Short mmCIF file of C-alpha atoms in Angstrom, two decimals:
data_model
loop_
_atom_site.label_atom_id
_atom_site.label_comp_id
_atom_site.label_asym_id
_atom_site.label_seq_id
_atom_site.Cartn_x
_atom_site.Cartn_y
_atom_site.Cartn_z
CA MET D 650 87.76 141.71 54.44
CA VAL D 651 89.32 143.10 57.60
CA SER D 652 91.76 145.92 56.87
CA LYS D 653 94.88 146.58 58.88
CA ASP D 654 93.25 149.72 60.26
CA ASP D 655 90.28 147.76 61.53
CA TYR D 656 92.64 145.37 63.20
CA SER D 657 94.62 148.15 64.96
CA HIS D 658 91.37 149.77 65.93
CA HIS D 659 90.19 146.50 67.43
CA ILE D 660 93.43 146.06 69.37
CA SER D 661 93.34 149.57 70.70
CA GLN D 662 89.70 149.22 71.75
CA GLN D 663 90.53 146.06 73.60
CA TYR D 664 93.52 147.76 75.22
CA ASN D 665 91.38 150.70 76.31
CA SER D 666 88.84 148.40 77.83
CA GLU D 667 91.62 146.62 79.72
CA LEU D 668 92.76 149.96 81.13
CA ASP D 669 89.18 150.89 82.08
CA GLU D 670 88.78 147.51 83.71
CA ILE D 671 91.86 148.05 85.90
CA ARG D 672 90.65 151.48 86.89
CA SER D 673 87.24 150.20 87.85
CA GLN D 674 88.72 147.25 89.75
CA PHE D 675 90.88 149.71 91.63
CA LEU D 676 87.88 151.87 92.54
CA ALA D 677 85.95 148.78 93.61
CA MET D 678 88.84 147.80 95.89
CA GLY D 679 88.82 151.37 97.23
CA GLY D 680 85.11 151.13 97.97
CA GLN D 681 85.63 147.89 99.85
CA VAL D 682 88.47 149.34 101.93
CA GLU D 683 86.43 152.44 102.69
CA LYS D 684 83.60 150.24 103.94
CA GLN D 685 86.00 148.19 106.04
CA LEU D 686 87.38 151.33 107.70
CA GLY D 687 83.90 152.78 108.31
CA ASP D 688 82.65 149.53 109.82
CA ALA D 689 85.75 149.17 111.99
CA LEU D 690 85.17 152.65 113.42
CA ASP D 691 81.46 152.01 113.94
CA ALA D 692 82.27 148.73 115.68
CA LEU D 693 84.66 150.59 117.96
CA ILE D 694 82.39 153.51 118.81
CA ASN D 695 79.29 151.37 119.36
CA GLY D 696 81.11 148.49 121.06
CA ASP D 697 79.63 146.22 118.38
CA SER D 698 81.65 143.01 118.48
CA ASN D 699 79.65 141.32 115.70
CA LEU D 700 80.48 144.10 113.31
CA ALA D 701 84.14 143.94 114.41
CA LEU D 702 84.25 140.24 113.55
CA GLN D 703 82.69 140.98 110.18
CA VAL D 704 85.37 143.59 109.45
CA GLN D 705 88.02 140.97 110.01
CA GLU D 706 86.34 138.81 107.39
CA TYR D 707 86.84 141.45 104.66
CA GLU D 708 90.59 140.98 104.89
CA LYS D 709 90.84 138.05 102.49
CA SER D 710 88.71 139.55 99.76
CA ILE D 711 90.71 142.80 99.87
CA ASN D 712 93.97 140.87 99.62
CA ALA D 713 92.58 138.92 96.68
CA MET D 714 91.57 142.14 94.95
CA GLU D 715 95.07 143.53 95.42
CA SER D 716 96.66 140.43 93.90
CA ARG D 717 94.28 140.43 90.96
CA ILE D 718 94.90 144.10 90.11
CA ASP D 719 98.63 143.62 90.53
CA ASP D 720 98.64 140.66 88.13
CA GLU D 721 96.57 142.60 85.64
CA CYS D 722 98.97 145.58 85.79
CA MET D 723 101.91 143.28 85.12
CA ARG D 724 100.13 141.59 82.25
CA ILE D 725 99.42 144.93 80.60
CA LEU D 726 103.00 146.09 81.10
CA ALA D 727 104.30 142.90 79.51
CA ARG D 728 101.87 142.70 76.60
CA ARG D 729 100.80 146.23 75.80
CA GLN D 730 103.93 148.19 76.57
CA PRO D 731 101.98 151.25 77.66
CA ALA D 732 103.54 154.68 77.31
CA ALA D 733 103.01 158.18 78.69
CA SER D 734 99.75 158.59 80.63
CA ASP D 735 98.77 154.91 80.30
CA LEU D 736 102.08 153.87 81.81
CA ARG D 737 101.64 156.40 84.60
CA MET D 738 98.18 155.05 85.31
CA ILE D 739 99.43 151.48 85.61
CA LEU D 740 102.31 152.53 87.85
CA ALA D 741 100.14 154.81 90.00
CA ILE D 742 97.56 152.10 90.51
CA GLY D 743 100.31 149.55 91.21
CA LYS D 744 101.45 151.73 94.10
CA ALA D 745 98.03 152.92 95.23
CA ILE D 746 96.81 149.35 95.82
CA ILE D 747 99.63 148.89 98.32
CA ASP D 748 98.28 151.84 100.29
CA LEU D 749 94.73 150.55 100.01
CA GLU D 750 95.78 147.17 101.29
CA ARG D 751 97.56 148.79 104.25
CA ILE D 752 94.50 150.89 105.07
CA GLY D 753 92.70 147.54 105.13
CA ASP D 754 95.35 146.15 107.52
CA GLU D 755 94.98 149.10 109.87
CA SER D 756 91.19 148.77 109.79
CA TYR D 757 91.61 145.12 110.70
CA LYS D 758 93.68 146.20 113.71
CA ILE D 759 91.08 148.78 114.73
CA ALA D 760 88.48 145.99 114.63
CA ARG D 761 90.75 143.91 116.90
CA TYR D 762 90.94 146.72 119.45
CA ALA D 763 87.18 147.21 119.11
CA LEU D 764 86.76 143.57 120.13
CA ALA D 765 89.16 143.90 123.06
CA LEU D 766 87.44 147.06 124.25
CA SER D 767 83.92 145.68 123.87
CA GLU D 768 84.88 142.68 126.02
CA GLU D 769 85.96 145.05 128.78
CA GLY D 770 82.50 146.61 128.70
CA GLU D 771 83.09 150.07 130.11
CA ALA D 772 83.81 152.78 127.54
CA PRO D 773 87.21 154.26 128.35
CA ARG D 774 88.03 157.92 128.13
CA GLY D 775 89.49 158.89 124.79
CA TYR D 776 86.47 157.85 122.76
CA VAL D 777 85.57 161.44 121.91
CA GLU D 778 89.04 162.06 120.46
CA THR D 779 88.91 158.82 118.51
CA ARG D 780 85.52 159.50 117.04
CA HIS D 781 86.60 162.93 115.91
CA ILE D 782 89.85 161.85 114.24
CA GLY D 783 88.10 158.77 112.90
CA GLN D 784 85.56 160.91 111.04
CA ASP D 785 88.28 163.11 109.60
CA VAL D 786 90.37 160.18 108.42
CA ARG D 787 87.36 158.47 106.92
CA HIS D 788 86.60 161.65 105.02
CA MET D 789 90.21 161.86 103.80
CA VAL D 790 90.14 158.31 102.43
CA HIS D 791 86.83 159.02 100.74
CA GLU D 792 88.12 162.21 99.14
CA ALA D 793 91.36 160.55 98.02
CA LEU D 794 89.40 157.80 96.27
CA ASP D 795 86.97 160.28 94.82
CA SER D 796 89.87 162.30 93.39
CA PHE D 797 90.97 159.08 91.66
CA ALA D 798 87.50 158.56 90.24
CA ARG D 799 87.33 162.13 88.89
CA LEU D 800 91.06 162.55 88.18
CA ASP D 801 90.80 165.74 90.22
CA VAL D 802 94.25 167.00 91.27
CA ASP D 803 92.92 169.92 93.33
CA GLN D 804 90.87 167.55 95.42
CA ALA D 805 93.92 165.30 95.83
CA PHE D 806 96.00 168.28 96.92
CA ALA D 807 93.36 169.19 99.52
CA VAL D 808 93.70 165.64 100.93
CA MET D 809 97.46 166.09 101.21
CA ARG D 810 96.94 169.30 103.17
CA ALA D 811 94.36 167.64 105.43
CA ASP D 812 96.97 165.10 106.51
CA GLY D 813 98.82 167.88 108.33
CA SER D 814 95.83 168.69 110.51
CA ILE D 815 95.27 165.00 111.28
CA ASP D 816 98.82 164.82 112.58
CA LEU D 817 98.17 167.79 114.89
CA GLU D 818 94.91 166.31 116.16
CA TYR D 819 96.71 163.03 116.73
CA LYS D 820 99.37 164.69 118.84
CA SER D 821 96.92 166.52 121.03
CA ALA D 822 94.76 163.40 121.47
CA THR D 823 97.85 161.41 122.47
CA ARG D 824 98.69 163.98 125.12
CA ALA D 825 95.14 163.82 126.49
CA LEU D 826 95.28 160.02 126.70
CA MET D 827 98.61 160.20 128.49
CA THR D 828 97.00 162.42 131.14
CA TYR D 829 94.14 159.93 131.59
CA MET D 830 96.66 157.17 132.20
CA MET D 831 98.51 159.18 134.79
CA GLU D 832 95.29 160.13 136.57
CA ASP D 833 94.09 156.55 136.69
CA PRO D 834 96.86 153.98 136.31
CA ARG D 835 94.36 151.13 136.47
CA SER D 836 93.04 152.31 133.11
CA ILE D 837 96.45 152.05 131.40
CA SER D 838 95.79 148.91 129.43
CA ARG D 839 92.41 150.14 128.20
CA VAL D 840 93.66 153.58 127.29
CA LEU D 841 96.61 152.03 125.47
CA ASN D 842 94.15 150.21 123.22
CA ILE D 843 92.67 153.58 122.30
CA MET D 844 96.19 154.89 121.73
CA TRP D 845 96.86 152.11 119.21
CA VAL D 846 93.63 152.92 117.44
CA LEU D 847 94.72 156.55 117.14
CA ARG D 848 98.07 155.41 115.81
CA SER D 849 96.31 153.32 113.16
CA LEU D 850 94.16 156.29 112.20
CA GLU D 851 97.21 158.51 111.85
CA ARG D 852 98.75 155.86 109.56
CA ILE D 853 95.61 155.67 107.49
CA GLY D 854 95.87 159.43 107.05
CA ASP D 855 99.41 158.92 105.71
CA HIS D 856 98.18 156.28 103.28
CA ALA D 857 95.38 158.57 102.06
CA ARG D 858 98.04 161.19 101.48
CA ASN D 859 100.08 158.67 99.48
CA LEU D 860 97.01 157.86 97.38
CA SER D 861 96.66 161.54 96.54
CA GLU D 862 100.32 161.78 95.61
CA GLN D 863 99.83 158.91 93.20
CA LEU D 864 96.80 160.57 91.64
CA ILE D 865 98.79 163.78 91.11
CA PHE D 866 101.56 161.73 89.51
CA LEU D 867 99.02 159.97 87.29
CA VAL D 868 97.44 163.19 86.03
CA LYS D 869 100.35 165.61 86.10
CA GLY D 870 103.35 163.35 85.70
CA ALA D 871 104.91 165.05 88.72
CA ASP D 872 106.43 163.19 91.65
CA VAL D 873 105.18 165.24 94.61
CA ARG D 874 106.43 163.00 97.39
CA HIS D 875 108.84 164.68 99.81
CA THR D 876 107.89 168.06 98.32
CA SER D 877 106.76 171.31 99.94
CA TYR D 878 103.21 172.54 99.36
CA ASP D 879 104.49 175.58 97.44
CA LEU D 880 106.37 173.43 94.98
CA ILE D 881 103.41 171.10 94.62
CA GLU D 882 101.16 174.04 93.77
CA LYS D 883 103.57 175.02 91.04
CA ALA D 884 103.63 171.45 89.71
CA LEU D 885 99.83 171.43 89.58
CA GLN D 886 99.83 174.44 87.29
CA THR D 887 102.00 172.76 84.66
CA ASN D 888 101.04 170.10 82.17
CA PRO D 889 102.49 166.60 82.13
CA LYS D 890 105.85 166.02 80.49
CA MET H 532 130.66 149.33 58.70
CA VAL H 533 128.42 148.57 61.61
CA SER H 534 126.14 145.59 60.96
CA LYS H 535 122.63 145.29 62.30
CA ASP H 536 123.81 142.57 64.68
CA ASP H 537 126.47 144.85 66.13
CA TYR H 538 123.83 147.47 66.62
CA SER H 539 121.43 145.12 68.47
CA HIS H 540 124.31 143.84 70.49
CA HIS H 541 125.20 147.39 71.44
CA ILE H 542 121.61 148.19 72.42
CA SER H 543 121.30 145.07 74.51
CA GLN H 544 124.60 145.76 76.23
CA GLN H 545 123.45 149.24 77.11
CA TYR H 546 120.12 147.87 78.33
CA ASN H 547 121.90 145.33 80.51
CA SER H 548 124.08 147.97 82.00
CA GLU H 549 121.00 150.08 82.76
CA LEU H 550 119.47 147.11 84.59
CA ASP H 551 122.70 146.53 86.50
CA GLU H 552 122.80 150.20 87.39
CA ILE H 553 119.30 150.11 88.88
CA ARG H 554 120.16 147.04 90.87
CA SER H 555 123.29 148.59 92.28
CA GLN H 556 121.51 151.88 93.06
CA PHE H 557 118.89 149.85 94.90
CA LEU H 558 121.55 148.04 96.93
CA ALA H 559 123.27 151.36 97.68
CA MET H 560 119.97 152.77 98.96
CA GLY H 561 119.58 149.61 101.04
CA GLY H 562 123.03 150.13 102.53
CA GLN H 563 122.19 153.69 103.45
CA VAL H 564 118.91 152.70 105.10
CA GLU H 565 120.63 149.91 106.99
CA LYS H 566 123.16 152.40 108.32
CA GLN H 567 120.42 154.83 109.29
CA LEU H 568 118.60 152.13 111.26
CA GLY H 569 121.80 150.97 112.96
CA ASP H 570 122.78 154.51 113.94
CA ALA H 571 119.26 155.30 115.19
CA LEU H 572 119.40 152.26 117.48
CA ASP H 573 122.93 153.10 118.68
CA ALA H 574 121.82 156.68 119.38
CA LEU H 575 118.94 155.33 121.41
CA ILE H 576 120.86 152.76 123.41
CA ASN H 577 123.82 155.05 124.14
CA GLY H 578 121.74 158.21 124.66
CA ASP H 579 123.86 159.81 121.93
CA SER H 580 121.97 162.92 120.83
CA ASN H 581 124.60 163.95 118.25
CA LEU H 582 124.24 160.66 116.45
CA ALA H 583 120.45 160.98 116.62
CA LEU H 584 120.64 164.38 114.92
CA GLN H 585 122.90 162.91 112.26
CA VAL H 586 120.39 160.12 111.56
CA GLN H 587 117.73 162.74 110.89
CA GLU H 588 120.03 164.28 108.28
CA TYR H 589 120.08 161.03 106.20
CA GLU H 590 116.40 161.47 105.46
CA LYS H 591 116.78 163.73 102.45
CA SER H 592 119.41 161.70 100.69
CA ILE H 593 117.37 158.52 101.10
CA ASN H 594 114.30 160.24 99.68
CA ALA H 595 116.38 161.48 96.75
CA MET H 596 117.67 157.96 96.11
CA GLU H 597 114.12 156.65 96.08
CA SER H 598 112.99 159.26 93.54
CA ARG H 599 115.99 158.63 91.30
CA ILE H 600 115.48 154.85 91.23
CA ASP H 601 111.77 155.32 90.66
CA ASP H 602 112.38 157.63 87.70
CA GLU H 603 114.91 155.22 86.28
CA CYS H 604 112.47 152.30 86.57
CA MET H 605 109.83 154.29 84.74
CA ARG H 606 112.27 155.32 82.02
CA ILE H 607 113.24 151.70 81.42
CA LEU H 608 109.60 150.58 81.35
CA ALA H 609 108.78 153.29 78.79
CA ARG H 610 111.83 152.88 76.55
CA ARG H 611 112.96 149.28 76.87
CA GLN H 612 109.67 147.49 77.34
CA PRO H 613 111.25 144.81 79.52
CA ALA H 614 109.72 141.36 79.62
CA ALA H 615 109.83 138.30 81.87
CA SER H 616 112.53 138.43 84.54
CA ASP H 617 113.66 141.95 83.60
CA LEU H 618 110.13 143.22 84.03
CA ARG H 619 109.85 141.43 87.36
CA MET H 620 113.09 142.99 88.51
CA ILE H 621 111.90 146.50 87.67
CA LEU H 622 108.56 145.93 89.38
CA ALA H 623 110.11 144.27 92.43
CA ILE H 624 112.60 147.10 92.88
CA GLY H 625 109.83 149.67 92.33
CA LYS H 626 107.98 148.20 95.29
CA ALA H 627 111.01 147.40 97.43
CA ILE H 628 112.18 151.03 97.43
CA ILE H 629 108.86 152.00 99.04
CA ASP H 630 109.65 149.62 101.89
CA LEU H 631 113.21 150.90 102.14
CA GLU H 632 111.98 154.47 102.33
CA ARG H 633 109.53 153.54 105.09
CA ILE H 634 112.28 151.77 107.05
CA GLY H 635 114.11 155.10 106.74
CA ASP H 636 111.03 156.94 108.08
CA GLU H 637 110.77 154.62 111.06
CA SER H 638 114.49 155.01 111.77
CA TYR H 639 113.97 158.77 111.70
CA LYS H 640 111.25 158.38 114.32
CA ILE H 641 113.47 156.18 116.46
CA ALA H 642 116.10 158.93 116.33
CA ARG H 643 113.45 161.43 117.47
CA TYR H 644 112.60 159.27 120.48
CA ALA H 645 116.31 158.82 121.15
CA LEU H 646 116.60 162.62 121.36
CA ALA H 647 113.58 162.93 123.65
CA LEU H 648 114.90 160.17 125.91
CA SER H 649 118.46 161.53 126.05
CA GLU H 650 117.10 164.91 127.14
CA GLU H 651 115.34 163.24 130.05
CA GLY H 652 118.67 161.79 131.14
CA GLU H 653 117.69 158.74 133.13
CA ALA H 654 117.52 155.49 131.16
CA PRO H 655 113.97 154.15 131.51
CA ARG H 656 113.13 150.52 131.99
CA GLY H 657 112.43 148.74 128.74
CA TYR H 658 115.86 149.35 127.23
CA VAL H 659 116.82 145.70 127.47
CA GLU H 660 113.76 144.67 125.47
CA THR H 661 114.42 147.34 122.88
CA ARG H 662 118.06 146.43 122.43
CA HIS H 663 117.14 142.81 121.92
CA ILE H 664 114.40 143.38 119.35
CA GLY H 665 116.50 146.11 117.75
CA GLN H 666 119.33 143.65 117.08
CA ASP H 667 116.94 141.11 115.62
CA VAL H 668 115.25 143.62 113.34
CA ARG H 669 118.58 145.00 112.19
CA HIS H 670 119.66 141.50 111.32
CA MET H 671 116.42 140.91 109.40
CA VAL H 672 116.90 144.03 107.29
CA HIS H 673 120.49 143.04 106.61
CA GLU H 674 119.51 139.54 105.54
CA ALA H 675 116.65 140.81 103.37
CA LEU H 676 119.03 143.12 101.50
CA ASP H 677 121.66 140.42 101.29
CA SER H 678 119.12 138.07 99.75
CA PHE H 679 118.53 140.76 97.10
CA ALA H 680 122.25 141.01 96.43
CA ARG H 681 122.63 137.25 96.00
CA LEU H 682 119.14 136.58 94.61
CA ASP H 683 118.82 133.97 97.33
CA VAL H 684 115.20 132.88 97.82
CA ASP H 685 115.94 130.58 100.75
CA GLN H 686 117.54 133.41 102.65
CA ALA H 687 114.53 135.62 101.83
CA PHE H 688 112.17 132.93 103.07
CA ALA H 689 114.13 132.72 106.35
CA VAL H 690 113.57 136.48 106.78
CA MET H 691 109.84 136.01 106.29
CA ARG H 692 109.80 133.38 108.99
CA ALA H 693 111.85 135.58 111.34
CA ASP H 694 109.14 138.24 111.18
CA GLY H 695 106.84 135.92 113.10
CA SER H 696 109.23 135.71 116.05
CA ILE H 697 109.71 139.50 116.05
CA ASP H 698 105.95 139.87 116.42
CA LEU H 699 105.98 137.55 119.43
CA GLU H 700 108.91 139.38 121.05
CA TYR H 701 107.13 142.65 120.40
CA LYS H 702 104.01 141.45 122.17
CA SER H 703 105.85 140.25 125.24
CA ALA H 704 107.93 143.45 125.42
CA THR H 705 104.76 145.55 125.20
CA ARG H 706 103.27 143.62 128.09
CA ALA H 707 106.40 144.20 130.17
CA LEU H 708 106.34 147.93 129.45
CA MET H 709 102.68 148.11 130.43
CA THR H 710 103.58 146.61 133.80
CA TYR H 711 106.33 149.21 134.30
CA MET H 712 103.83 151.97 133.66
CA MET H 713 101.38 150.56 136.17
CA GLU H 714 104.07 150.15 138.80
CA ASP H 715 105.33 153.69 138.37
CA PRO H 716 102.78 156.04 136.77
CA ARG H 717 105.27 158.92 136.81
CA SER H 718 107.29 156.99 134.20
CA ILE H 719 104.35 156.75 131.79
CA SER H 720 105.53 159.36 129.32
CA ARG H 721 109.08 157.96 129.20
CA VAL H 722 107.96 154.37 128.86
CA LEU H 723 105.54 155.38 126.12
CA ASN H 724 108.50 156.69 124.14
CA ILE H 725 110.05 153.22 124.36
CA MET H 726 106.73 151.74 123.37
CA TRP H 727 106.72 153.83 120.17
CA VAL H 728 110.26 152.70 119.42
CA LEU H 729 109.14 149.09 119.73
CA ARG H 730 106.21 149.79 117.45
CA SER H 731 108.60 151.25 114.86
CA LEU H 732 110.81 148.20 115.13
CA GLU H 733 107.88 145.89 114.64
CA ARG H 734 106.97 147.87 111.51
CA ILE H 735 110.50 147.66 110.20
CA GLY H 736 110.25 143.90 110.62
CA ASP H 737 107.12 143.98 108.43
CA HIS H 738 108.94 146.01 105.79
CA ALA H 739 111.87 143.58 105.80
CA ARG H 740 109.35 140.83 105.26
CA ASN H 741 107.89 142.74 102.31
CA LEU H 742 111.38 143.13 100.84
CA SER H 743 111.81 139.38 100.99
CA GLU H 744 108.45 138.82 99.34
CA GLN H 745 109.56 141.06 96.49
CA LEU H 746 112.81 139.15 96.10
CA ILE H 747 110.93 135.86 95.90
CA PHE H 748 108.63 137.41 93.27
CA LEU H 749 111.66 138.66 91.35
CA VAL H 750 113.40 135.28 91.26
CA LYS H 751 110.48 132.87 91.22
CA GLY H 752 107.72 134.91 89.63
CA ALA H 753 105.46 133.91 92.53
CA ASP H 754 103.37 136.35 94.52
CA VAL H 755 103.85 135.08 98.09
CA ARG H 756 102.07 137.87 99.89
CA HIS H 757 99.13 136.75 102.04
CA THR H 758 100.28 133.15 101.62
CA SER H 759 100.91 130.40 104.17
CA TYR H 760 104.47 129.17 104.73
CA ASP H 761 103.57 125.73 103.35
CA LEU H 762 102.36 127.20 100.09
CA ILE H 763 105.42 129.45 99.88
CA GLU H 764 107.70 126.46 100.27
CA LYS H 765 105.94 124.80 97.36
CA ALA H 766 106.30 127.94 95.25
CA LEU H 767 110.02 128.03 95.99
CA GLN H 768 110.45 124.57 94.52
CA THR H 769 108.99 125.55 91.16
CA ASN H 770 110.54 127.58 88.39
CA PRO H 771 109.27 130.96 87.21
CA LYS H 772 106.40 131.08 84.73
#
């Protein structure tokens, strides 16, 4: 005979495995987006138009992953009525997949500029700056996803801080590119393509920051958007409501 | 004596008024963001630096509205366990406020460029293009919010379609600005400021499109992101699951 306790136990096991499944789908989507970004940057730096075309192909599978996770989150909300940390996890993932999908969009754009630039042949000035910021942004996205995998709020907070230095690098790179354009007006259209790539990278940095904010919300229950670093540090020392 | 029916009736009345409250807070936030965008564009076109400074002041109140609505959505999810269309409304609003907040961010940036341009005095070429796209984008945001107020999926679908023509306008304006820069390299930095404004406007168009997608999800239960117009039209003819 199956007792009521066995039955509840069974339900809760199934529920837990649904939650695990969402988390692992989310991390799989993250891995895919990270690869798309890395390949887009490699395609750009190496003028590899085949790789750029491949990056554009990822788009559909990433969108499909987003829709699947989103559906699954809604299903769990409707059927399991999660509370406390489970509810926060569903909500955090529901928002984080939007950022992942947008990182995918920006990587798609970078691949488009990689194609445009590889057709023009000559490597324009501004590549050094792009490579540098590209590496930093790639690292940020990796760390943000890793903090999700390990539920590590300190790591997530470090990503948030890193976004500030990306913004500074972005500004100085933009100024350098502006000088190149003035020195050689014939290069304007090419340098502008690099400028758009930098803009996309700066955006991706913002999205990585958002991912980290969601992870802090998930673990700590604290909404750290629009909040100073000092206040965030305080929030990290407290336990969830 | 209070009967059980009276009690349930009371609970459900309170629940309904909580849902209404979230909806009206969302529309109020939308109104504020719409005003911020309109003022940012007016500040830009009229070189009005006072108005631009004012626009930057809205930022905090819009962020606060976002946090409040977000908290409220979470509270309802945790305590009321909404189902079907109520659940969709909470989820749609939870996503739509992210887009609203980002429209606010972009308007803030436009105000920053308005300040930079008004300091330089001379109106650079490219204003005509900006005014034109600015009006269209403003209209899109207005219609997207209006479709939320009236739960009008056809209106929302029209906004989605409008985003396509914004993207075309954006491309042709960018080409025109590139020509101005080549013709007069000394204007590069000023024209770039206009270019960034256009980029922000194009983004705002994307966010208005996202708002409309959320409204269609809310009313029809259909996820119309990453979907062709033909398939969306079909989805609009069916009833929610």
